[in-house]
GROMACS .gro file of C-alpha atoms in nm:
model
  275
    1MET     CA    1  -4.664   4.995   2.014
    2LYS     CA    2  -4.316   5.033   2.165
    3ILE     CA    3  -4.354   4.712   2.364
    4SER     CA    4  -4.459   4.531   2.052
    5ASN     CA    5  -4.149   4.654   1.867
    6LYS     CA    6  -3.916   4.534   2.141
    7LYS     CA    7  -4.074   4.191   2.141
    8GLN     CA    8  -4.047   4.170   1.768
    9LYS     CA    9  -3.677   4.265   1.787
   10GLY     CA   10  -3.616   4.004   2.059
   11PHE     CA   11  -3.775   3.727   1.856
   12THR     CA   12  -3.556   3.821   1.559
   13LEU     CA   13  -3.237   3.786   1.763
   14VAL     CA   14  -3.348   3.448   1.896
   15GLU     CA   15  -3.425   3.332   1.547
   16MET     CA   16  -3.083   3.447   1.427
   17ALA     CA   17  -2.919   3.259   1.711
   18ILE     CA   18  -3.109   2.945   1.617
   19VAL     CA   19  -3.004   2.984   1.254
   20LEU     CA   20  -2.638   3.020   1.354
   21VAL     CA   21  -2.660   2.708   1.569
   22ILE     CA   22  -2.812   2.515   1.281
   23ILE     CA   23  -2.539   2.637   1.045
   24GLY     CA   24  -2.275   2.525   1.294
   25LEU     CA   25  -2.436   2.182   1.320
   26ILE     CA   26  -2.446   2.151   0.941
   27LEU     CA   27  -2.080   2.249   0.906
   28GLY     CA   28  -1.985   2.001   1.176
   29ALA     CA   29  -2.187   1.728   1.007
   30VAL     CA   30  -2.017   1.805   0.674
   31SER     CA   31  -1.674   1.779   0.836
   32ILE     CA   32  -1.764   1.451   1.005
   33GLY     CA   33  -1.917   1.329   0.681
   34LYS     CA   34  -1.592   1.390   0.495
   35ASN     CA   35  -1.402   1.185   0.751
   36LEU     CA   36  -1.657   0.905   0.732
   37GLN     CA   37  -1.642   0.914   0.354
   38ARG     CA   38  -1.263   0.884   0.366
   39ASP     CA   39  -1.283   0.591   0.607
   40ALA     CA   40  -1.530   0.421   0.374
   41GLU     CA   41  -1.297   0.479   0.078
   42ASN     CA   42  -1.006   0.323   0.271
   43GLN     CA   43  -1.220   0.017   0.339
   44LYS     CA   44  -1.304   0.001  -0.032
   45VAL     CA   45  -0.934   0.015  -0.125
   46TYR     CA   46  -0.873  -0.284   0.098
   47GLN     CA   47  -1.173  -0.497   0.006
   48LYS     CA   48  -1.209  -0.424  -0.365
   49PHE     CA   49  -0.844  -0.391  -0.462
   50VAL     CA   50  -0.560  -0.488  -0.226
   51ALA     CA   51  -0.729  -0.794  -0.070
   52ALA     CA   52  -0.863  -0.888  -0.414
   53TRP     CA   53  -0.506  -0.902  -0.549
   54LYS     CA   54  -0.408  -1.122  -0.255
   55GLN     CA   55  -0.686  -1.358  -0.365
   56VAL     CA   56  -0.557  -1.356  -0.724
   57TYR     CA   57  -0.210  -1.451  -0.601
   58ASP     CA   58  -0.355  -1.742  -0.399
   59GLN     CA   59  -0.565  -1.857  -0.695
   60TYR     CA   60  -0.258  -1.854  -0.919
   61TYR     CA   61  -0.085  -2.088  -0.674
   62GLN     CA   62  -0.387  -2.319  -0.658
   63ARG     CA   63  -0.412  -2.346  -1.037
   64THR     CA   64  -0.045  -2.384  -1.122
   65GLY     CA   65   0.106  -2.541  -0.811
   66VAL     CA   66   0.380  -2.275  -0.802
   67VAL     CA   67   0.401  -1.916  -0.688
   68LEU     CA   68   0.371  -1.626  -0.931
   69GLY     CA   69   0.639  -1.636  -1.201
   70ASP     CA   70   0.804  -1.955  -1.074
   71SER     CA   71   0.912  -2.247  -1.293
   72GLN     CA   72   0.663  -2.535  -1.307
   73VAL     CA   73   0.938  -2.771  -1.422
   74ALA     CA   74   1.193  -2.689  -1.152
   75PRO     CA   75   1.009  -2.480  -0.888
   76THR     CA   76   1.200  -2.266  -0.642
   77TYR     CA   77   0.906  -2.129  -0.437
   78MET     CA   78   1.035  -1.781  -0.518
   79VAL     CA   79   0.830  -1.520  -0.700
   80ASN     CA   80   0.993  -1.478  -1.043
   81GLY     CA   81   1.185  -1.800  -0.980
   82ASP     CA   82   1.166  -1.883  -1.351
   83GLU     CA   83   1.427  -1.612  -1.412
   84ALA     CA   84   1.654  -1.731  -1.130
   85GLU     CA   85   1.970  -1.910  -1.240
   86PRO     CA   86   2.122  -2.189  -1.026
   87ASN     CA   87   2.475  -2.112  -0.916
   88PHE     CA   88   2.655  -2.445  -0.952
   89GLU     CA   89   3.020  -2.340  -0.953
   90ASP     CA   90   3.140  -2.642  -0.756
   91GLY     CA   91   2.873  -2.891  -0.855
   92ALA     CA   92   2.515  -2.920  -0.736
   93LYS     CA   93   2.446  -2.762  -0.397
   94ALA     CA   94   2.181  -2.901  -0.168
   95GLY     CA   95   1.960  -2.676   0.040
   96LEU     CA   96   1.674  -2.433   0.013
   97PRO     CA   97   1.666  -2.159  -0.252
   98SER     CA   98   1.876  -1.861  -0.149
   99GLU     CA   99   2.079  -1.578  -0.294
  100GLU     CA  100   2.389  -1.795  -0.258
  101ALA     CA  101   2.239  -2.087  -0.451
  102TYR     CA  102   2.075  -1.878  -0.725
  103ASP     CA  103   2.165  -1.571  -0.925
  104ASN     CA  104   1.917  -1.314  -1.054
  105THR     CA  105   1.679  -1.343  -0.759
  106GLY     CA  106   1.454  -1.086  -0.596
  107ARG     CA  107   1.346  -0.905  -0.911
  108ARG     CA  108   1.002  -0.744  -0.896
  109ILE     CA  109   0.713  -0.856  -1.116
  110CYS     CA  110   0.501  -0.556  -1.220
  111HIS     CA  111   0.301  -0.440  -1.520
  112GLY     CA  112   0.539  -0.168  -1.636
  113GLN     CA  113   0.769   0.050  -1.431
  114GLY     CA  114   0.497   0.262  -1.271
  115TYR     CA  115   0.667   0.476  -1.009
  116ALA     CA  116   1.035   0.535  -1.072
  117ALA     CA  117   1.269   0.344  -0.843
  118GLY     CA  118   1.294   0.512  -0.503
  119ASP     CA  119   1.008   0.758  -0.565
  120VAL     CA  120   0.771   0.609  -0.306
  121GLY     CA  121   1.019   0.458  -0.063
  122GLU     CA  122   1.377   0.341  -0.078
  123GLY     CA  123   1.474  -0.018  -0.155
  124ASP     CA  124   1.314  -0.085  -0.495
  125PRO     CA  125   1.486  -0.376  -0.674
  126GLN     CA  126   1.520  -0.426  -1.050
  127LEU     CA  127   1.215  -0.519  -1.253
  128ALA     CA  128   1.165  -0.873  -1.378
  129VAL     CA  129   1.134  -0.952  -1.747
  130GLN     CA  130   0.805  -1.133  -1.678
  131ASP     CA  131   0.494  -0.916  -1.686
  132LEU     CA  132   0.229  -0.933  -1.414
  133HIS     CA  133  -0.072  -0.913  -1.648
  134ASP     CA  134   0.069  -1.172  -1.888
  135LEU     CA  135   0.124  -1.425  -1.610
  136ILE     CA  136  -0.232  -1.384  -1.481
  137ASP     CA  137  -0.391  -1.393  -1.826
  138ARG     CA  138  -0.211  -1.712  -1.930
  139ILE     CA  139  -0.394  -1.923  -1.671
  140GLY     CA  140  -0.733  -1.761  -1.726
  141LEU     CA  141  -0.767  -1.566  -1.403
  142ARG     CA  142  -0.965  -1.244  -1.382
  143MET     CA  143  -0.790  -0.951  -1.219
  144PRO     CA  144  -0.963  -0.695  -0.995
  145PRO     CA  145  -1.121  -0.404  -1.189
  146GLY     CA  146  -0.849  -0.162  -1.085
  147ARG     CA  147  -0.827   0.177  -1.251
  148ALA     CA  148  -0.929   0.078  -1.605
  149GLU     CA  149  -0.904  -0.200  -1.864
  150GLY     CA  150  -0.535  -0.280  -1.901
  151GLN     CA  151  -0.459  -0.102  -1.571
  152GLU     CA  152  -0.598  -0.360  -1.331
  153ASP     CA  153  -0.283  -0.336  -1.121
  154ARG     CA  154  -0.350   0.035  -1.048
  155TYR     CA  155  -0.605   0.208  -0.825
  156LEU     CA  156  -0.678   0.580  -0.816
  157TYR     CA  157  -0.778   0.757  -0.495
  158LEU     CA  158  -0.756   1.100  -0.332
  159ASP     CA  159  -0.509   1.195  -0.058
  160SER     CA  160  -0.622   1.397   0.245
  161ASN     CA  161  -0.552   1.721   0.056
  162GLY     CA  162  -0.777   1.620  -0.232
  163ASN     CA  163  -0.497   1.540  -0.478
  164PRO     CA  164  -0.513   1.221  -0.687
  165ALA     CA  165  -0.273   0.940  -0.594
  166GLU     CA  166  -0.226   0.597  -0.749
  167ILE     CA  167  -0.160   0.256  -0.597
  168GLN     CA  168   0.045   0.005  -0.793
  169ILE     CA  169   0.055  -0.368  -0.719
  170CYS     CA  170   0.368  -0.579  -0.777
  171PHE     CA  171   0.516  -0.902  -0.634
  172GLN     CA  172   0.868  -1.005  -0.537
  173TRP     CA  173   1.076  -1.247  -0.329
  174ASN     CA  174   1.275  -1.114  -0.032
  175PRO     CA  175   1.578  -1.305   0.096
  176ASP     CA  176   1.594  -1.420   0.456
  177LYS     CA  177   1.661  -1.154   0.720
  178THR     CA  178   1.492  -0.882   0.512
  179ILE     CA  179   1.341  -0.651   0.771
  180SER     CA  180   1.022  -0.586   0.573
  181GLY     CA  181   0.953  -0.959   0.560
  182ALA     CA  182   1.132  -1.262   0.416
  183GLY     CA  183   0.984  -1.475   0.139
  184ASN     CA  184   0.722  -1.384  -0.116
  185VAL     CA  185   0.548  -1.050  -0.070
  186MET     CA  186   0.291  -0.834  -0.242
  187VAL     CA  187   0.435  -0.488  -0.302
  188VAL     CA  188   0.181  -0.207  -0.256
  189ARG     CA  189   0.328   0.118  -0.390
  190GLY     CA  190   0.184   0.468  -0.363
  191LEU     CA  191   0.017   0.470  -0.020
  192THR     CA  192  -0.033   0.784   0.184
  193PRO     CA  193   0.080   0.728   0.545
  194ASP     CA  194  -0.276   0.730   0.680
  195LEU     CA  195  -0.389   0.474   0.421
  196ALA     CA  196  -0.084   0.257   0.492
  197ARG     CA  197  -0.166   0.250   0.863
  198THR     CA  198  -0.531   0.170   0.790
  199LEU     CA  199  -0.441  -0.122   0.562
  200ASP     CA  200  -0.188  -0.246   0.817
  201GLN     CA  201  -0.459  -0.250   1.082
  202LEU     CA  202  -0.699  -0.435   0.852
  203VAL     CA  203  -0.443  -0.697   0.744
  204ASP     CA  204  -0.286  -0.799   1.074
  205GLY     CA  205  -0.455  -0.594   1.345
  206LYS     CA  206  -0.150  -0.391   1.442
  207PRO     CA  207  -0.022  -0.083   1.255
  208ASP     CA  208   0.346  -0.160   1.313
  209ALA     CA  209   0.598  -0.080   1.037
  210LEU     CA  210   0.841  -0.360   1.129
  211GLU     CA  211   0.614  -0.637   1.260
  212GLY     CA  212   0.316  -0.837   1.139
  213ARG     CA  213   0.229  -0.938   0.784
  214PHE     CA  214   0.200  -0.583   0.648
  215ARG     CA  215   0.517  -0.374   0.680
  216GLN     CA  216   0.683  -0.066   0.537
  217GLN     CA  217   0.931  -0.140   0.260
  218ASN     CA  218   1.281  -0.152   0.397
  219ALA     CA  219   1.574  -0.314   0.217
  220ALA     CA  220   1.785  -0.333   0.534
  221LEU     CA  221   1.861  -0.671   0.687
  222ASN     CA  222   1.741  -0.759   1.035
  223SER     CA  223   2.067  -0.745   1.227
  224SER     CA  224   2.208  -0.582   1.537
  225GLY     CA  225   2.212  -0.241   1.371
  226ASP     CA  226   2.001   0.062   1.455
  227VAL     CA  227   1.695  -0.069   1.267
  228THR     CA  228   1.580  -0.421   1.349
  229SER     CA  229   1.252  -0.601   1.382
  230GLN     CA  230   1.122  -0.740   1.712
  231GLN     CA  231   1.063  -0.381   1.822
  232PRO     CA  232   0.689  -0.357   1.896
  233GLY     CA  233   0.527  -0.024   1.832
  234VAL     CA  234   0.753   0.103   1.553
  235GLN     CA  235   0.546   0.356   1.361
  236TRP     CA  236   0.545   0.406   0.986
  237ALA     CA  237   0.827   0.648   0.902
  238ALA     CA  238   0.606   0.920   0.753
  239ASN     CA  239   0.287   1.113   0.820
  240ASN     CA  240   0.045   1.335   0.629
  241THR     CA  241   0.222   1.660   0.720
  242TYR     CA  242   0.497   1.578   0.469
  243GLU     CA  243   0.472   1.646   0.099
  244GLN     CA  244   0.617   1.438  -0.182
  245GLY     CA  245   0.990   1.481  -0.230
  246THR     CA  246   1.076   1.478   0.143
  247ASP     CA  247   1.130   1.103   0.181
  248ASN     CA  248   1.469   1.134   0.350
  249THR     CA  249   1.348   1.370   0.623
  250ALA     CA  250   1.000   1.231   0.693
  251GLY     CA  251   0.930   1.073   1.030
  252ALA     CA  252   0.639   0.937   1.228
  253GLU     CA  253   0.645   1.183   1.518
  254THR     CA  254   0.783   1.493   1.346
  255THR     CA  255   0.598   1.761   1.151
  256GLY     CA  256   0.665   1.855   0.791
  257ASP     CA  257   0.587   2.176   0.605
  258ASN     CA  258   0.312   2.029   0.389
  259GLN     CA  259   0.057   2.287   0.275
  260ASP     CA  260  -0.305   2.186   0.230
  261GLU     CA  261  -0.274   2.203  -0.150
  262ASN     CA  262   0.043   1.990  -0.179
  263ARG     CA  263   0.059   1.623  -0.266
  264ILE     CA  264   0.096   1.402   0.041
  265ILE     CA  265   0.412   1.192   0.069
  266LEU     CA  266   0.371   0.832  -0.052
  267VAL     CA  267   0.521   0.510   0.088
  268THR     CA  268   0.551   0.145  -0.017
  269ALA     CA  269   0.434  -0.158   0.181
  270HIS     CA  270   0.513  -0.531   0.171
  271TRP     CA  271   0.231  -0.776   0.247
  272ILE     CA  272   0.384  -1.115   0.329
  273MET     CA  273   0.207  -1.391   0.135
  274ASP     CA  274   0.103  -1.731   0.274
  275GLN     CA  275   0.306  -1.924   0.015
   0.00000   0.00000   0.00000
């Protein structure tokens, strides 16, 4: 009887060990599953929303012959060019559209203010009078589903701490030498650093903040100063260890004091358009 008891006790310990191993495998699978789910959500943000808005911009050009918000009578090839005013102080000036030749350039076309200026990255210009939704509706284009009816320019997602965050789509024209890309750009506001890097990789194959077609918003001009383009490998100036409100101190290779319940810092990106 004693031998039987010992065997029974031994089998119980083995069974407990097996149960613990199974629990560990389940917990590991759950953790991996969360990461896979987040990767899948990032892909969805790109395919169903950001890339879909790029397609809307291209379709607008195909239907009207001008870029978003430009004048069809006297086109400038600048987003919101219909609000630009020629600067003819000394008679007509020949040459391509520029800040010198036109006043009131570079204003951002959005559907409402959305994030306050400077909240999700420095360098936000003034808003245009023209409304993004109105311009799209006038030519009969359908916008991506977005967050809800009337909020097609917004997309709701969760940051890595589980807090809701919102993407806002706008468009603007950047003058030459703008370090985040010259010409017409799609402005993607409200990205967590990890999502910004993922979208950058999907758009141009290289998550570089100052190179490629997808860059971090930066109002500085590309000059001989401390921050210039043509510097391969420049990381996005933020990471998920920083919480919102620490924009001025965030960096790519430093660590913030973000707690796991805080809202992750948000950044703004410029996607350079084809026309």
